[in-house]
Every structure is written in C-alpha cells, then in structure tokens.
Amino acid sequence: SQKIEQNSEALNIQEGKTATLTCNYTNYSPAYLQWYRQDPGRGPVFLLLIRENEKEKRKERLKVTFDTTLKQSLFHITASQPADSATYLCAFQQWGSQGNLIFGKGTKLSVKP
Amino acid sequence: KAGVTQTPRYLIKTRGQQVTLSCSPISGHRSVSWYQQTPGQGLQFLFEYFSETQRNKGNFPGRFSGRQFSNSRSEMNVSTLELGDSALYLCASSAGPGQNYGYTFGSGTRLTVV
C-alpha cells in the first residue's frame, strides 16, 4: 500500500546546529514534493517545493533534497534558532492530482537555546 | 494581501446535526482544497475545486460535500455529524497548479462534535 513516513515524531537539537528531517515514501511516484511548517492551532505554511527531476533546492537557511532512487527527501535547517521550533510536514503530489497533497504525519522540531 | 480566511474558527455541534464551513481564498486564486486534520490520521485530503468544478475527491463518505462559488469562495458541508468528525478542517488555495506555487492554508475551523 502507499505510505509516507516522516522518520521521527520529534527531534530535539541545540541552537546553532543543523536540523535534518527525513521523509520516505513507498508505492508512490511523486511528481512534486513540498515541505510545510505548522505551528499549534494554525494552518501549515508553505516553505519549499522540489520537482522529481531536481536534486536540491535552497531558500535562505533551508535546504531540501529529493532522491527518487532512495524514495526519500531530506529537509535541512542550518544555524537553527528557537523560533524554528514547530512541526514540519512533507507532502507529495502526483501527476494530475490537482489539489491532492498526501501528507506525512510530521516531525515536531524543538530547538533549545 | 489578505490570506485565506476560514469561518468560523471554532464550532461545537451535536451528533446528528449538520455543519457548513466557509473558506475565502486569496484574491485571484481559483483552486481551493479542503483537508481534515486529526491527531491520529494527520492531514487528509477531502476535495478540490477549480472554477466551481470539483476536480478531485478524497476517500471520505458522502456525508462530506462541498461547493465553490463564482467568486472562488468555497463551502464544505458535513451532514449527520459523528463524534469522529471532530477535527481541524483546513482550506488551502493556490495561484496556479499547486505543483509550481505551493498552497496557502487558512488557520482552519476547529469542529467539536459532542
């Protein structure tokens, strides 16, 4: 069956370190992969999008990679800050599936000062 | 510019009742999607509308329905509410194919069924 897994439910790191979050998928052929941040009681906020033919995307302190051979995406936050503490969600979209994002359960990141 | 607006923010309903939730997308966005978020299941896709047409539907019972108006505003309706329908309902809009732009979510409507 189709499955998306974000390897850690929670991740605790020290301020200034790089946070690395993992998203694995099985039995999908995603065309696009997106990462979102969600704070308690709020809707997800779009961060980055990467296409299946792209290996890496960067935006300020954020970096996302997409490996279709390993069926995995990695999301990195460099020089992490306490304000980065939130739940991070990966989401896939397949060709032709308008509006239908398939989300992972999320990883709750806590950055300690 | 204003974000995606969902009303109401909170709602308490009794089992068996029906409920209507509203979503106003970002001006100019024609695609509106709806999601249900629960602690156990995470975010699950309900349906997507574009230019008043439902283009995609998730695996939810027929009690869940929606529509989109000519101004792109959307509503979703849940009839014969069950306790398990308690969730955060999120609406998202997109400027174009979401694959290129990502989606902008509203803050959601927290529905509690008692």
Tab-separated table of N, CA, C and O in Angstrom, chain A residues 32 34 36 38 41-44 46 49 51 89 93 97-101 103 105, chain B residues 9 33 35 37 40-41 43 45 48 55-56 98-103 105-107:
chain	number	residue	atom	x	y	z
A	32	TYR	N	5.982	15.968	-7.394
A	32	TYR	CA	6.419	17.138	-6.651
A	32	TYR	C	6.425	16.809	-5.174
A	32	TYR	O	5.602	16.032	-4.696
A	34	GLN	N	6.664	18.827	-1.373
A	34	GLN	CA	6.614	20.126	-0.708
A	34	GLN	C	6.861	19.942	0.789
A	34	GLN	O	6.530	18.896	1.362
A	36	TYR	N	6.177	21.906	4.554
A	36	TYR	CA	5.387	22.908	5.244
A	36	TYR	C	5.795	22.957	6.705
A	36	TYR	O	6.221	21.956	7.289
A	38	GLN	N	4.102	23.916	10.476
A	38	GLN	CA	2.833	24.156	11.157
A	38	GLN	C	3.074	24.452	12.629
A	38	GLN	O	3.733	23.679	13.329
A	41	GLY	N	-2.316	25.142	16.461
A	41	GLY	CA	-3.540	25.890	16.246
A	41	GLY	C	-3.579	26.696	14.952
A	41	GLY	O	-4.515	27.477	14.743
A	42	ARG	N	-2.585	26.507	14.101
A	42	ARG	CA	-2.515	27.256	12.845
A	42	ARG	C	-2.487	26.299	11.654
A	42	ARG	O	-2.225	25.104	11.801
A	43	GLY	N	-2.746	26.844	10.474
A	43	GLY	CA	-2.629	26.031	9.282
A	43	GLY	C	-1.174	25.910	8.844
A	43	GLY	O	-0.326	26.707	9.256
A	44	PRO	N	-0.856	24.919	8.034
A	44	PRO	CA	0.516	24.763	7.526
A	44	PRO	C	0.926	25.964	6.682
A	44	PRO	O	0.102	26.569	5.997
A	46	PHE	N	3.598	27.062	3.661
A	46	PHE	CA	4.460	26.532	2.611
A	46	PHE	C	5.886	27.064	2.753
A	46	PHE	O	6.099	28.257	2.964
A	49	LEU	N	9.355	23.789	-2.419
A	49	LEU	CA	8.842	22.789	-3.345
A	49	LEU	C	10.004	22.298	-4.200
A	49	LEU	O	10.853	23.082	-4.616
A	51	ARG	N	10.875	19.449	-7.520
A	51	ARG	CA	10.306	18.565	-8.533
A	51	ARG	C	11.114	17.279	-8.626
A	51	ARG	O	12.268	17.222	-8.214
A	89	LEU	N	6.023	19.287	8.033
A	89	LEU	CA	5.283	18.291	7.275
A	89	LEU	C	5.833	18.174	5.858
A	89	LEU	O	6.080	19.196	5.215
A	93	GLN	N	2.747	15.236	-4.206
A	93	GLN	CA	1.667	15.393	-5.162
A	93	GLN	C	2.038	14.610	-6.411
A	93	GLN	O	3.158	14.732	-6.912
A	97	SER	N	-2.995	15.022	-10.040
A	97	SER	CA	-3.830	15.010	-8.841
A	97	SER	C	-3.932	16.415	-8.285
A	97	SER	O	-3.346	16.735	-7.250
A	98	GLN	N	-4.704	17.249	-8.971
A	98	GLN	CA	-4.805	18.649	-8.556
A	98	GLN	C	-5.310	18.776	-7.137
A	98	GLN	O	-6.313	18.174	-6.768
A	99	GLY	N	-4.618	19.606	-6.380
A	99	GLY	CA	-5.066	19.923	-5.033
A	99	GLY	C	-4.898	18.807	-4.034
A	99	GLY	O	-5.120	19.003	-2.855
A	100	ASN	N	-4.514	17.637	-4.471
A	100	ASN	CA	-4.456	16.491	-3.573
A	100	ASN	C	-3.034	16.277	-3.076
A	100	ASN	O	-2.244	15.568	-3.692
A	101	LEU	N	-2.713	16.916	-1.981
A	101	LEU	CA	-1.430	16.697	-1.342
A	101	LEU	C	-1.555	15.522	-0.381
A	101	LEU	O	-2.516	15.440	0.377
A	103	PHE	N	0.081	14.000	2.774
A	103	PHE	CA	0.960	14.475	3.833
A	103	PHE	C	1.522	13.350	4.685
A	103	PHE	O	0.851	12.342	4.942
A	105	LYS	N	2.946	12.487	8.627
A	105	LYS	CA	2.369	12.834	9.932
A	105	LYS	C	3.100	13.994	10.604
A	105	LYS	O	2.593	14.566	11.568
B	9	ARG	N	-13.985	30.067	13.320
B	9	ARG	CA	-12.732	29.480	13.830
B	9	ARG	C	-13.008	28.270	14.710
B	9	ARG	O	-12.248	27.307	14.708
B	33	SER	N	-8.740	23.772	-1.972
B	33	SER	CA	-8.747	22.391	-1.483
B	33	SER	C	-9.154	22.386	-0.023
B	33	SER	O	-8.903	23.348	0.702
B	35	TYR	N	-8.988	19.974	3.651
B	35	TYR	CA	-8.324	18.886	4.349
B	35	TYR	C	-8.911	18.738	5.749
B	35	TYR	O	-9.352	19.713	6.363
B	37	GLN	N	-7.737	17.444	9.532
B	37	GLN	CA	-6.558	17.119	10.327
B	37	GLN	C	-6.965	16.611	11.691
B	37	GLN	O	-7.670	17.301	12.439
B	40	GLY	N	-4.616	11.473	15.056
B	40	GLY	CA	-4.321	10.102	14.660
B	40	GLY	C	-4.010	9.918	13.190
B	40	GLY	O	-3.114	9.170	12.815
B	41	GLN	N	-4.733	10.615	12.340
B	41	GLN	CA	-4.613	10.432	10.888
B	41	GLN	C	-3.812	11.525	10.198
B	41	GLN	O	-3.464	11.380	9.028
B	43	LEU	N	-3.093	15.034	8.257
B	43	LEU	CA	-3.844	15.782	7.250
B	43	LEU	C	-4.325	14.843	6.154
B	43	LEU	O	-3.531	14.149	5.524
B	45	PHE	N	-6.825	14.621	2.620
B	45	PHE	CA	-7.467	15.381	1.554
B	45	PHE	C	-8.944	15.035	1.464
B	45	PHE	O	-9.329	13.856	1.442
B	48	GLU	N	-11.100	19.038	-3.938
B	48	GLU	CA	-10.513	20.226	-4.548
B	48	GLU	C	-11.461	20.767	-5.602
B	48	GLU	O	-12.075	20.009	-6.363
B	55	ARG	N	-12.656	18.814	-8.951
B	55	ARG	CA	-11.743	18.086	-9.831
B	55	ARG	C	-11.181	16.829	-9.193
B	55	ARG	O	-10.715	15.928	-9.887
B	56	ASN	N	-11.224	16.779	-7.882
B	56	ASN	CA	-10.591	15.673	-7.188
B	56	ASN	C	-11.297	15.457	-5.859
B	56	ASN	O	-11.741	16.423	-5.218
B	98	GLY	N	-0.782	23.782	-8.000
B	98	GLY	CA	-0.069	23.817	-6.723
B	98	GLY	C	1.339	23.282	-6.817
B	98	GLY	O	2.183	23.599	-6.002
B	99	GLN	N	1.566	22.498	-7.868
B	99	GLN	CA	2.890	21.928	-8.024
B	99	GLN	C	3.946	23.005	-8.208
B	99	GLN	O	5.106	22.798	-7.920
B	100	ASN	N	3.562	24.150	-8.736
B	100	ASN	CA	4.544	25.194	-9.013
B	100	ASN	C	4.623	26.222	-7.907
B	100	ASN	O	5.661	26.838	-7.715
B	101	TYR	N	3.543	26.426	-7.221
B	101	TYR	CA	3.482	27.541	-6.292
B	101	TYR	C	3.332	27.150	-4.841
B	101	TYR	O	3.480	27.961	-3.962
B	102	GLY	N	3.022	25.935	-4.559
B	102	GLY	CA	2.703	25.590	-3.181
B	102	GLY	C	1.294	26.055	-2.867
B	102	GLY	O	0.633	26.706	-3.680
B	103	TYR	N	0.825	25.751	-1.705
B	103	TYR	CA	-0.529	26.078	-1.291
B	103	TYR	C	-0.492	26.992	-0.078
B	103	TYR	O	0.367	26.856	0.785
B	105	PHE	N	-2.541	27.950	3.191
B	105	PHE	CA	-3.589	27.423	4.053
B	105	PHE	C	-4.186	28.519	4.931
B	105	PHE	O	-3.496	29.462	5.322
B	106	GLY	N	-5.461	28.333	5.260
B	106	GLY	CA	-6.081	29.164	6.278
B	106	GLY	C	-5.740	28.616	7.660
B	106	GLY	O	-5.043	27.608	7.791
B	107	SER	N	-6.240	29.292	8.691
B	107	SER	CA	-5.976	28.854	10.075
B	107	SER	C	-6.892	27.723	10.508
B	107	SER	O	-6.681	27.136	11.564
